[in-house]
C-alpha cells in the first residue's frame, strides 16, 4: 500500500487538506453486476460492470478521512484481483477465453482505469486524492498495464473537455495536474509521448493564468514532472515553453516565477550545454544563487505566504 505523495508547497497543501472543493453531483451510480455484460442505458452498446468486494468502493475513495481512502485503495486492488480470478474460472468452466478489451486489457481492470482517470477531475470531497492514490497503486500492482492505455483514456477525456466551461473546465484542469503526478510517482513520465506532455503543460499554464490562486500548485506540478524528463524532452518543448513565461528581471518576478527559474537553473546544472541554443534565457539564470542576488530573491519570496517552505 502506498501513499500518494506530491511535491511540497501549495500542491502538497492541496493534497493534505483538499481545499479546492465544491459540491459535485455525479451523473450516475454504477450498480455492479457479476460476470455478464449489461446495457446500462437500455441501448445496444453493452458496458461491462465488474463486481468488487464493496459496491461503493469508488465512493469511499472520495472520503475526507484518509484511512477510509486507504482502505478503499486496498479493496479496489484486491477486488480486481478477485474478479480476474473469477473470470478465469468462469472461462475455464465454459471452455471460453477471458474477455478482454480491444487493447488486451482485462475488463475489470479497464473499467477501473476509466473510472479512476475520470475521477481525477471530480470536485467531490477528497476525490482527486483518493482516485490518484487508486490509479497510482493499480499501476504499481499491475505493472503490465501499458502507459498508452492511460494516455488513450486521458485523450478521450481531453476531447470531451473542449466543451467544458467554468468550474467544470477548472476541475478537469486540476485533474490533469493529478494525472501528471501519478505518472511521475510511478516513474512513467519518460514513457509519455512528447505531444501529450506538451498538451498537458499547456492545460496547467492555462489554469495558472485563469486561476492565480492555483499558480503555485501548477508550477510545482510542472517542476516535479521536469525531474523525470530526458534532455531531449527538456530541450524540445519544456524549456522553450517555460523560458517564454519567465520575466526578464527580478522586479517583475512572482514567487512561482522564481520556482521555475530555480528549476531551469537545476536543469542547466544537470545538462550544462542545454541552454546554449535556447532563446529567451534571462541573464539571472546562470548566477541565480550568487550572493548579489540574495536580496532580490528574498524580495520575491516575501510576496508569498509560503516564504519559509520555499526558502
mmCIF file of C-alpha atoms in Angstrom:
data_model
loop_
_atom_site.group_PDB
_atom_site.id
_atom_site.type_symbol
_atom_site.label_atom_id
_atom_site.label_comp_id
_atom_site.label_asym_id
_atom_site.label_seq_id
_atom_site.Cartn_x
_atom_site.Cartn_y
_atom_site.Cartn_z
ATOM 1 C CA UNK A 1 0.000 0.000 0.000
ATOM 2 C CA UNK A 2 1.405 3.370 -0.940
ATOM 3 C CA UNK A 3 0.662 6.934 -0.068
ATOM 4 C CA UNK A 4 0.062 9.325 -2.934
ATOM 5 C CA UNK A 5 2.794 11.886 -2.448
ATOM 6 C CA UNK A 6 3.184 15.250 -4.131
ATOM 7 C CA UNK A 7 5.842 17.961 -4.115
ATOM 8 C CA UNK A 8 5.976 20.416 -1.253
ATOM 9 C CA UNK A 9 4.463 23.900 -1.231
ATOM 10 C CA UNK A 10 0.971 24.728 -2.467
ATOM 11 C CA UNK A 11 0.282 21.375 -4.121
ATOM 12 C CA UNK A 12 1.095 19.323 -1.033
ATOM 13 C CA UNK A 13 -1.275 21.523 0.948
ATOM 14 C CA UNK A 14 -3.915 20.823 -1.683
ATOM 15 C CA UNK A 15 -3.421 17.083 -1.220
ATOM 16 C CA UNK A 16 -3.357 17.298 2.565
ATOM 17 C CA UNK A 17 -6.397 19.460 3.063
ATOM 18 C CA UNK A 18 -8.289 19.296 -0.234
ATOM 19 C CA UNK A 19 -9.101 22.997 -0.085
ATOM 20 C CA UNK A 20 -10.187 23.302 -3.714
ATOM 21 C CA UNK A 21 -13.551 21.582 -3.343
ATOM 22 C CA UNK A 22 -17.150 22.216 -4.083
ATOM 23 C CA UNK A 23 -20.304 20.065 -4.121
ATOM 24 C CA UNK A 24 -20.352 17.855 -7.179
ATOM 25 C CA UNK A 25 -23.193 15.658 -8.377
ATOM 26 C CA UNK A 26 -22.101 12.541 -10.245
ATOM 27 C CA UNK A 27 -24.062 11.741 -13.369
ATOM 28 C CA UNK A 28 -24.973 8.234 -12.288
ATOM 29 C CA UNK A 29 -24.333 5.452 -9.789
ATOM 30 C CA UNK A 30 -22.786 2.319 -11.243
ATOM 31 C CA UNK A 31 -24.544 -0.775 -9.954
ATOM 32 C CA UNK A 32 -22.130 -3.673 -10.136
ATOM 33 C CA UNK A 33 -23.076 -6.968 -11.742
ATOM 34 C CA UNK A 34 -21.313 -10.308 -11.688
ATOM 35 C CA UNK A 35 -19.990 -11.884 -14.867
ATOM 36 C CA UNK A 36 -22.054 -10.601 -17.748
ATOM 37 C CA UNK A 37 -22.484 -7.566 -19.939
ATOM 38 C CA UNK A 38 -25.187 -5.126 -19.046
ATOM 39 C CA UNK A 39 -26.811 -2.375 -21.063
ATOM 40 C CA UNK A 40 -26.929 0.484 -18.540
ATOM 41 C CA UNK A 41 -28.659 2.887 -20.917
ATOM 42 C CA UNK A 42 -31.031 0.332 -22.418
ATOM 43 C CA UNK A 43 -29.378 0.571 -25.817
ATOM 44 C CA UNK A 44 -27.441 -1.846 -27.975
ATOM 45 C CA UNK A 45 -23.999 -0.747 -26.714
ATOM 46 C CA UNK A 46 -23.068 -3.059 -23.857
ATOM 47 C CA UNK A 47 -20.969 -1.873 -20.929
ATOM 48 C CA UNK A 48 -19.015 -4.201 -18.687
ATOM 49 C CA UNK A 49 -19.573 -3.555 -14.973
ATOM 50 C CA UNK A 50 -17.442 -5.814 -12.740
ATOM 51 C CA UNK A 51 -18.006 -6.989 -9.189
ATOM 52 C CA UNK A 52 -15.893 -5.564 -6.357
ATOM 53 C CA UNK A 53 -15.974 -6.510 -2.656
ATOM 54 C CA UNK A 54 -17.814 -3.266 -1.899
ATOM 55 C CA UNK A 55 -20.218 -1.691 -4.348
ATOM 56 C CA UNK A 56 -19.283 1.756 -3.089
ATOM 57 C CA UNK A 57 -15.504 1.354 -3.246
ATOM 58 C CA UNK A 58 -15.223 4.293 -5.653
ATOM 59 C CA UNK A 59 -17.299 6.446 -3.342
ATOM 60 C CA UNK A 60 -15.012 5.589 -0.443
ATOM 61 C CA UNK A 61 -12.045 6.772 -2.498
ATOM 62 C CA UNK A 62 -13.506 10.272 -2.248
ATOM 63 C CA UNK A 63 -13.933 10.345 1.540
ATOM 64 C CA UNK A 64 -12.166 13.069 3.516
ATOM 65 C CA UNK A 65 -10.949 10.512 6.066
ATOM 66 C CA UNK A 66 -7.570 9.344 4.745
ATOM 67 C CA UNK A 67 -7.900 5.945 6.458
ATOM 68 C CA UNK A 68 -11.144 5.313 4.553
ATOM 69 C CA UNK A 69 -9.451 6.227 1.274
ATOM 70 C CA UNK A 70 -6.501 3.959 2.020
ATOM 71 C CA UNK A 71 -8.786 1.013 2.745
ATOM 72 C CA UNK A 72 -10.722 1.739 -0.449
ATOM 73 C CA UNK A 73 -7.493 1.549 -2.463
ATOM 74 C CA UNK A 74 -6.718 -1.861 -0.938
ATOM 75 C CA UNK A 75 -10.280 -3.061 -1.558
ATOM 76 C CA UNK A 76 -10.082 -1.862 -5.161
ATOM 77 C CA UNK A 77 -6.841 -3.710 -5.907
ATOM 78 C CA UNK A 78 -7.933 -6.905 -4.133
ATOM 79 C CA UNK A 79 -11.347 -6.679 -5.757
ATOM 80 C CA UNK A 80 -9.843 -6.530 -9.246
ATOM 81 C CA UNK A 81 -7.589 -9.499 -8.470
ATOM 82 C CA UNK A 82 -10.582 -11.493 -7.208
ATOM 83 C CA UNK A 83 -12.643 -10.548 -10.263
ATOM 84 C CA UNK A 84 -9.823 -11.626 -12.581
ATOM 85 C CA UNK A 85 -9.612 -14.997 -10.819
ATOM 86 C CA UNK A 86 -13.395 -15.414 -11.028
ATOM 87 C CA UNK A 87 -13.418 -14.505 -14.734
ATOM 88 C CA UNK A 88 -10.633 -17.015 -15.367
ATOM 89 C CA UNK A 89 -12.540 -19.772 -13.557
ATOM 90 C CA UNK A 90 -15.743 -18.996 -15.447
ATOM 91 C CA UNK A 91 -13.921 -19.004 -18.779
ATOM 92 C CA UNK A 92 -12.261 -22.319 -17.955
ATOM 93 C CA UNK A 93 -15.584 -23.799 -16.843
ATOM 94 C CA UNK A 94 -17.322 -22.680 -20.029
ATOM 95 C CA UNK A 95 -14.424 -23.556 -22.320
ATOM 96 C CA UNK A 96 -14.038 -19.952 -23.445
ATOM 97 C CA UNK A 97 -11.385 -17.265 -23.182
ATOM 98 C CA UNK A 98 -11.369 -14.480 -20.653
ATOM 99 C CA UNK A 99 -12.983 -11.408 -22.164
ATOM 100 C CA UNK A 100 -10.588 -8.520 -22.831
ATOM 101 C CA UNK A 101 -10.797 -5.132 -24.465
ATOM 102 C CA UNK A 102 -9.504 -4.491 -27.981
ATOM 103 C CA UNK A 103 -6.292 -3.271 -26.283
ATOM 104 C CA UNK A 104 -5.878 -6.602 -24.490
ATOM 105 C CA UNK A 105 -6.793 -5.348 -21.009
ATOM 106 C CA UNK A 106 -8.892 -7.401 -18.602
ATOM 107 C CA UNK A 107 -12.384 -5.939 -18.430
ATOM 108 C CA UNK A 108 -12.389 -5.324 -14.641
ATOM 109 C CA UNK A 109 -9.062 -3.515 -14.876
ATOM 110 C CA UNK A 110 -10.156 -1.484 -17.882
ATOM 111 C CA UNK A 111 -13.334 -0.450 -16.076
ATOM 112 C CA UNK A 112 -11.385 0.664 -13.010
ATOM 113 C CA UNK A 113 -8.823 2.606 -15.040
ATOM 114 C CA UNK A 114 -11.550 4.561 -16.815
ATOM 115 C CA UNK A 115 -13.314 5.319 -13.519
ATOM 116 C CA UNK A 116 -10.085 6.445 -11.853
ATOM 117 C CA UNK A 117 -8.875 8.725 -14.653
ATOM 118 C CA UNK A 118 -12.307 10.310 -14.860
ATOM 119 C CA UNK A 119 -12.430 10.691 -11.066
ATOM 120 C CA UNK A 120 -9.287 12.826 -11.037
ATOM 121 C CA UNK A 121 -11.483 15.672 -12.289
ATOM 122 C CA UNK A 122 -14.102 15.257 -9.584
ATOM 123 C CA UNK A 123 -14.538 18.114 -7.126
ATOM 124 C CA UNK A 124 -16.402 15.904 -4.642
ATOM 125 C CA UNK A 125 -14.795 15.893 -1.179
ATOM 126 C CA UNK A 126 -11.281 14.381 -1.468
ATOM 127 C CA UNK A 127 -11.950 12.510 -4.711
ATOM 128 C CA UNK A 128 -8.813 13.695 -6.500
ATOM 129 C CA UNK A 129 -6.556 12.466 -3.713
ATOM 130 C CA UNK A 130 -8.305 9.111 -3.468
ATOM 131 C CA UNK A 131 -8.588 8.445 -7.181
ATOM 132 C CA UNK A 132 -4.960 9.472 -7.708
ATOM 133 C CA UNK A 133 -3.887 7.059 -4.965
ATOM 134 C CA UNK A 134 -6.012 4.315 -6.514
ATOM 135 C CA UNK A 135 -4.606 4.856 -10.007
ATOM 136 C CA UNK A 136 -1.058 5.001 -8.660
ATOM 137 C CA UNK A 137 -1.486 1.728 -6.786
ATOM 138 C CA UNK A 138 -3.002 -0.023 -9.806
ATOM 139 C CA UNK A 139 -0.056 0.982 -11.987
ATOM 140 C CA UNK A 140 2.360 -0.248 -9.320
ATOM 141 C CA UNK A 141 0.489 -3.516 -8.714
ATOM 142 C CA UNK A 142 -0.360 -4.368 -12.329
ATOM 143 C CA UNK A 143 2.956 -3.447 -13.929
ATOM 144 C CA UNK A 144 1.917 -4.771 -17.343
ATOM 145 C CA UNK A 145 -0.675 -2.002 -17.821
ATOM 146 C CA UNK A 146 0.631 -0.136 -20.881
ATOM 147 C CA UNK A 147 1.160 3.589 -20.392
ATOM 148 C CA UNK A 148 -0.514 4.075 -23.777
ATOM 149 C CA UNK A 149 -3.813 2.847 -22.304
ATOM 150 C CA UNK A 150 -3.850 5.614 -19.698
ATOM 151 C CA UNK A 151 -2.860 8.166 -22.333
ATOM 152 C CA UNK A 152 -5.692 6.964 -24.574
ATOM 153 C CA UNK A 153 -8.226 7.396 -21.765
ATOM 154 C CA UNK A 154 -6.787 10.817 -20.911
ATOM 155 C CA UNK A 155 -7.028 11.943 -24.549
ATOM 156 C CA UNK A 156 -10.673 10.877 -24.659
ATOM 157 C CA UNK A 157 -11.272 12.986 -21.553
ATOM 158 C CA UNK A 158 -9.413 15.894 -23.163
ATOM 159 C CA UNK A 159 -11.587 15.698 -26.261
ATOM 160 C CA UNK A 160 -14.721 15.861 -24.129
ATOM 161 C CA UNK A 161 -13.254 18.736 -22.086
ATOM 162 C CA UNK A 162 -13.166 21.065 -25.081
ATOM 163 C CA UNK A 163 -16.844 21.764 -24.399
ATOM 164 C CA UNK A 164 -16.330 22.447 -20.685
ATOM 165 C CA UNK A 165 -16.682 25.909 -19.178
ATOM 166 C CA UNK A 166 -16.453 27.473 -15.734
ATOM 167 C CA UNK A 167 -15.972 25.167 -12.769
ATOM 168 C CA UNK A 168 -16.255 22.039 -14.906
ATOM 169 C CA UNK A 169 -13.314 23.192 -17.002
ATOM 170 C CA UNK A 170 -11.323 24.106 -13.901
ATOM 171 C CA UNK A 171 -11.993 20.699 -12.338
ATOM 172 C CA UNK A 172 -10.791 18.958 -15.486
ATOM 173 C CA UNK A 173 -7.591 21.032 -15.488
ATOM 174 C CA UNK A 174 -6.945 20.169 -11.844
ATOM 175 C CA UNK A 175 -7.351 16.525 -12.830
ATOM 176 C CA UNK A 176 -4.557 16.990 -15.370
ATOM 177 C CA UNK A 177 -2.212 18.044 -12.558
ATOM 178 C CA UNK A 178 -3.048 14.924 -10.570
ATOM 179 C CA UNK A 179 -2.617 12.662 -13.602
ATOM 180 C CA UNK A 180 0.851 14.050 -14.324
ATOM 181 C CA UNK A 181 1.827 13.471 -10.716
ATOM 182 C CA UNK A 182 0.580 9.885 -10.914
ATOM 183 C CA UNK A 183 2.828 9.303 -13.926
ATOM 184 C CA UNK A 184 5.710 10.865 -12.018
ATOM 185 C CA UNK A 185 5.034 8.771 -8.912
ATOM 186 C CA UNK A 186 5.187 5.514 -10.885
ATOM 187 C CA UNK A 187 8.218 6.666 -12.925
ATOM 188 C CA UNK A 188 6.443 6.608 -16.282
ATOM 189 C CA UNK A 189 6.854 10.220 -17.416
ATOM 190 C CA UNK A 190 9.604 9.194 -19.823
ATOM 191 C CA UNK A 191 7.152 6.766 -21.485
ATOM 192 C CA UNK A 192 4.685 9.527 -22.362
ATOM 193 C CA UNK A 193 4.504 10.876 -25.923
ATOM 194 C CA UNK A 194 6.047 14.334 -26.184
ATOM 195 C CA UNK A 195 2.906 15.844 -27.688
ATOM 196 C CA UNK A 196 0.859 14.525 -24.770
ATOM 197 C CA UNK A 197 3.161 16.034 -22.128
ATOM 198 C CA UNK A 198 3.255 19.320 -24.022
ATOM 199 C CA UNK A 199 -0.544 19.458 -24.261
ATOM 200 C CA UNK A 200 -0.867 18.764 -20.533
ATOM 201 C CA UNK A 201 1.677 21.510 -19.792
ATOM 202 C CA UNK A 202 -0.424 23.968 -21.763
ATOM 203 C CA UNK A 203 -3.502 22.989 -19.754
ATOM 204 C CA UNK A 204 -1.657 23.692 -16.494
ATOM 205 C CA UNK A 205 -0.303 27.011 -17.735
ATOM 206 C CA UNK A 206 -3.835 27.991 -18.737
ATOM 207 C CA UNK A 207 -5.085 27.032 -15.279
ATOM 208 C CA UNK A 208 -2.305 29.110 -13.724
ATOM 209 C CA UNK A 209 -3.265 32.132 -15.802
ATOM 210 C CA UNK A 210 -7.022 31.915 -15.241
ATOM 211 C CA UNK A 211 -6.866 30.953 -11.555
ATOM 212 C CA UNK A 212 -3.948 32.822 -9.919
ATOM 213 C CA UNK A 213 -4.701 31.224 -6.549
ATOM 214 C CA UNK A 214 -3.616 27.909 -8.083
ATOM 215 C CA UNK A 215 -0.460 29.242 -9.751
ATOM 216 C CA UNK A 216 1.994 27.767 -7.270
ATOM 217 C CA UNK A 217 0.273 24.381 -7.462
ATOM 218 C CA UNK A 218 0.539 24.338 -11.272
ATOM 219 C CA UNK A 219 4.197 25.336 -11.194
ATOM 220 C CA UNK A 220 5.001 22.760 -8.512
ATOM 221 C CA UNK A 221 3.488 20.080 -10.743
ATOM 222 C CA UNK A 222 5.499 21.160 -13.786
ATOM 223 C CA UNK A 223 8.708 21.219 -11.770
ATOM 224 C CA UNK A 224 8.032 17.792 -10.313
ATOM 225 C CA UNK A 225 7.420 16.334 -13.780
ATOM 226 C CA UNK A 226 10.513 18.052 -15.240
ATOM 227 C CA UNK A 227 12.752 15.953 -12.999
ATOM 228 C CA UNK A 228 11.710 12.843 -14.937
ATOM 229 C CA UNK A 229 12.115 14.300 -18.445
ATOM 230 C CA UNK A 230 15.031 13.396 -20.673
ATOM 231 C CA UNK A 231 17.433 16.006 -22.028
ATOM 232 C CA UNK A 232 15.742 15.731 -25.414
ATOM 233 C CA UNK A 233 12.294 16.315 -23.923
ATOM 234 C CA UNK A 234 13.521 19.249 -21.857
ATOM 235 C CA UNK A 235 15.138 20.984 -24.806
ATOM 236 C CA UNK A 236 12.432 20.253 -27.376
ATOM 237 C CA UNK A 237 9.347 21.554 -25.544
ATOM 238 C CA UNK A 238 9.730 22.024 -21.782
ATOM 239 C CA UNK A 239 12.397 24.743 -21.721
ATOM 240 C CA UNK A 240 11.018 26.742 -24.680
ATOM 241 C CA UNK A 241 7.611 26.852 -23.004
ATOM 242 C CA UNK A 242 8.971 27.775 -19.564
ATOM 243 C CA UNK A 243 11.561 30.310 -20.740
ATOM 244 C CA UNK A 244 8.899 32.158 -22.715
ATOM 245 C CA UNK A 245 6.979 32.636 -19.449
ATOM 246 C CA UNK A 246 9.858 33.877 -17.266
ATOM 247 C CA UNK A 247 10.220 37.638 -16.649
ATOM 248 C CA UNK A 248 13.488 39.285 -17.627
ATOM 249 C CA UNK A 249 14.152 40.903 -14.222
ATOM 250 C CA UNK A 250 13.584 40.142 -10.538
ATOM 251 C CA UNK A 251 11.333 43.184 -10.164
ATOM 252 C CA UNK A 252 8.735 41.570 -12.457
ATOM 253 C CA UNK A 253 9.006 38.172 -10.812
ATOM 254 C CA UNK A 254 6.299 36.393 -8.836
ATOM 255 C CA UNK A 255 7.002 33.524 -6.418
ATOM 256 C CA UNK A 256 6.003 30.884 -8.955
ATOM 257 C CA UNK A 257 8.351 32.508 -11.487
ATOM 258 C CA UNK A 258 11.191 32.101 -9.013
ATOM 259 C CA UNK A 259 10.298 28.419 -8.633
ATOM 260 C CA UNK A 260 10.502 27.977 -12.416
ATOM 261 C CA UNK A 261 13.773 29.921 -12.539
ATOM 262 C CA UNK A 262 15.261 27.601 -9.918
ATOM 263 C CA UNK A 263 14.029 24.602 -11.910
ATOM 264 C CA UNK A 264 15.686 25.932 -15.071
ATOM 265 C CA UNK A 265 18.893 26.585 -13.092
ATOM 266 C CA UNK A 266 18.854 22.988 -11.829
ATOM 267 C CA UNK A 267 18.241 21.648 -15.343
ATOM 268 C CA UNK A 268 21.229 23.692 -16.522
ATOM 269 C CA UNK A 269 23.279 22.103 -13.721
ATOM 270 C CA UNK A 270 22.228 18.611 -14.870
ATOM 271 C CA UNK A 271 22.866 19.376 -18.554
ATOM 272 C CA UNK A 272 25.462 22.202 -18.761
ATOM 273 C CA UNK A 273 25.047 22.828 -22.506
ATOM 274 C CA UNK A 274 21.268 22.564 -22.685
ATOM 275 C CA UNK A 275 20.691 26.350 -22.687
ATOM 276 C CA UNK A 276 23.325 27.129 -25.334
ATOM 277 C CA UNK A 277 20.813 27.117 -28.172
ATOM 278 C CA UNK A 278 17.800 28.228 -26.155
ATOM 279 C CA UNK A 279 16.070 31.537 -26.690
ATOM 280 C CA UNK A 280 14.711 33.954 -24.063
ATOM 281 C CA UNK A 281 17.156 32.844 -21.368
ATOM 282 C CA UNK A 282 17.115 35.501 -18.594
ATOM 283 C CA UNK A 283 20.559 36.699 -17.575
ATOM 284 C CA UNK A 284 19.983 35.846 -13.913
ATOM 285 C CA UNK A 285 19.622 32.077 -14.522
ATOM 286 C CA UNK A 286 23.348 31.256 -14.503
ATOM 287 C CA UNK A 287 24.025 33.259 -11.320
ATOM 288 C CA UNK A 288 20.713 32.731 -9.565
ATOM 289 C CA UNK A 289 22.332 31.740 -6.266
ATOM 290 C CA UNK A 290 25.104 34.329 -6.294
ATOM 291 C CA UNK A 291 25.281 36.374 -3.032
ATOM 292 C CA UNK A 292 24.496 39.519 -5.009
ATOM 293 C CA UNK A 293 21.056 38.065 -5.788
ATOM 294 C CA UNK A 294 20.087 37.165 -2.207
ATOM 295 C CA UNK A 295 18.269 40.450 -1.700
ATOM 296 C CA UNK A 296 16.195 40.309 -4.901
ATOM 297 C CA UNK A 297 15.401 36.633 -4.314
ATOM 298 C CA UNK A 298 14.153 37.308 -0.794
ATOM 299 C CA UNK A 299 12.107 40.202 -2.139
ATOM 300 C CA UNK A 300 10.269 37.759 -4.377
ATOM 301 C CA UNK A 301 9.767 35.265 -1.538
ATOM 302 C CA UNK A 302 8.160 37.949 0.622
ATOM 303 C CA UNK A 303 5.261 38.033 -1.827
ATOM 304 C CA UNK A 304 4.049 34.579 -0.823
ATOM 305 C CA UNK A 305 2.734 33.027 2.371
ATOM 306 C CA UNK A 306 4.899 30.016 1.533
ATOM 307 C CA UNK A 307 8.066 32.058 2.104
ATOM 308 C CA UNK A 308 9.630 29.738 4.678
ATOM 309 C CA UNK A 309 8.926 26.427 2.885
ATOM 310 C CA UNK A 310 10.264 27.954 -0.335
ATOM 311 C CA UNK A 311 13.431 29.195 1.374
#
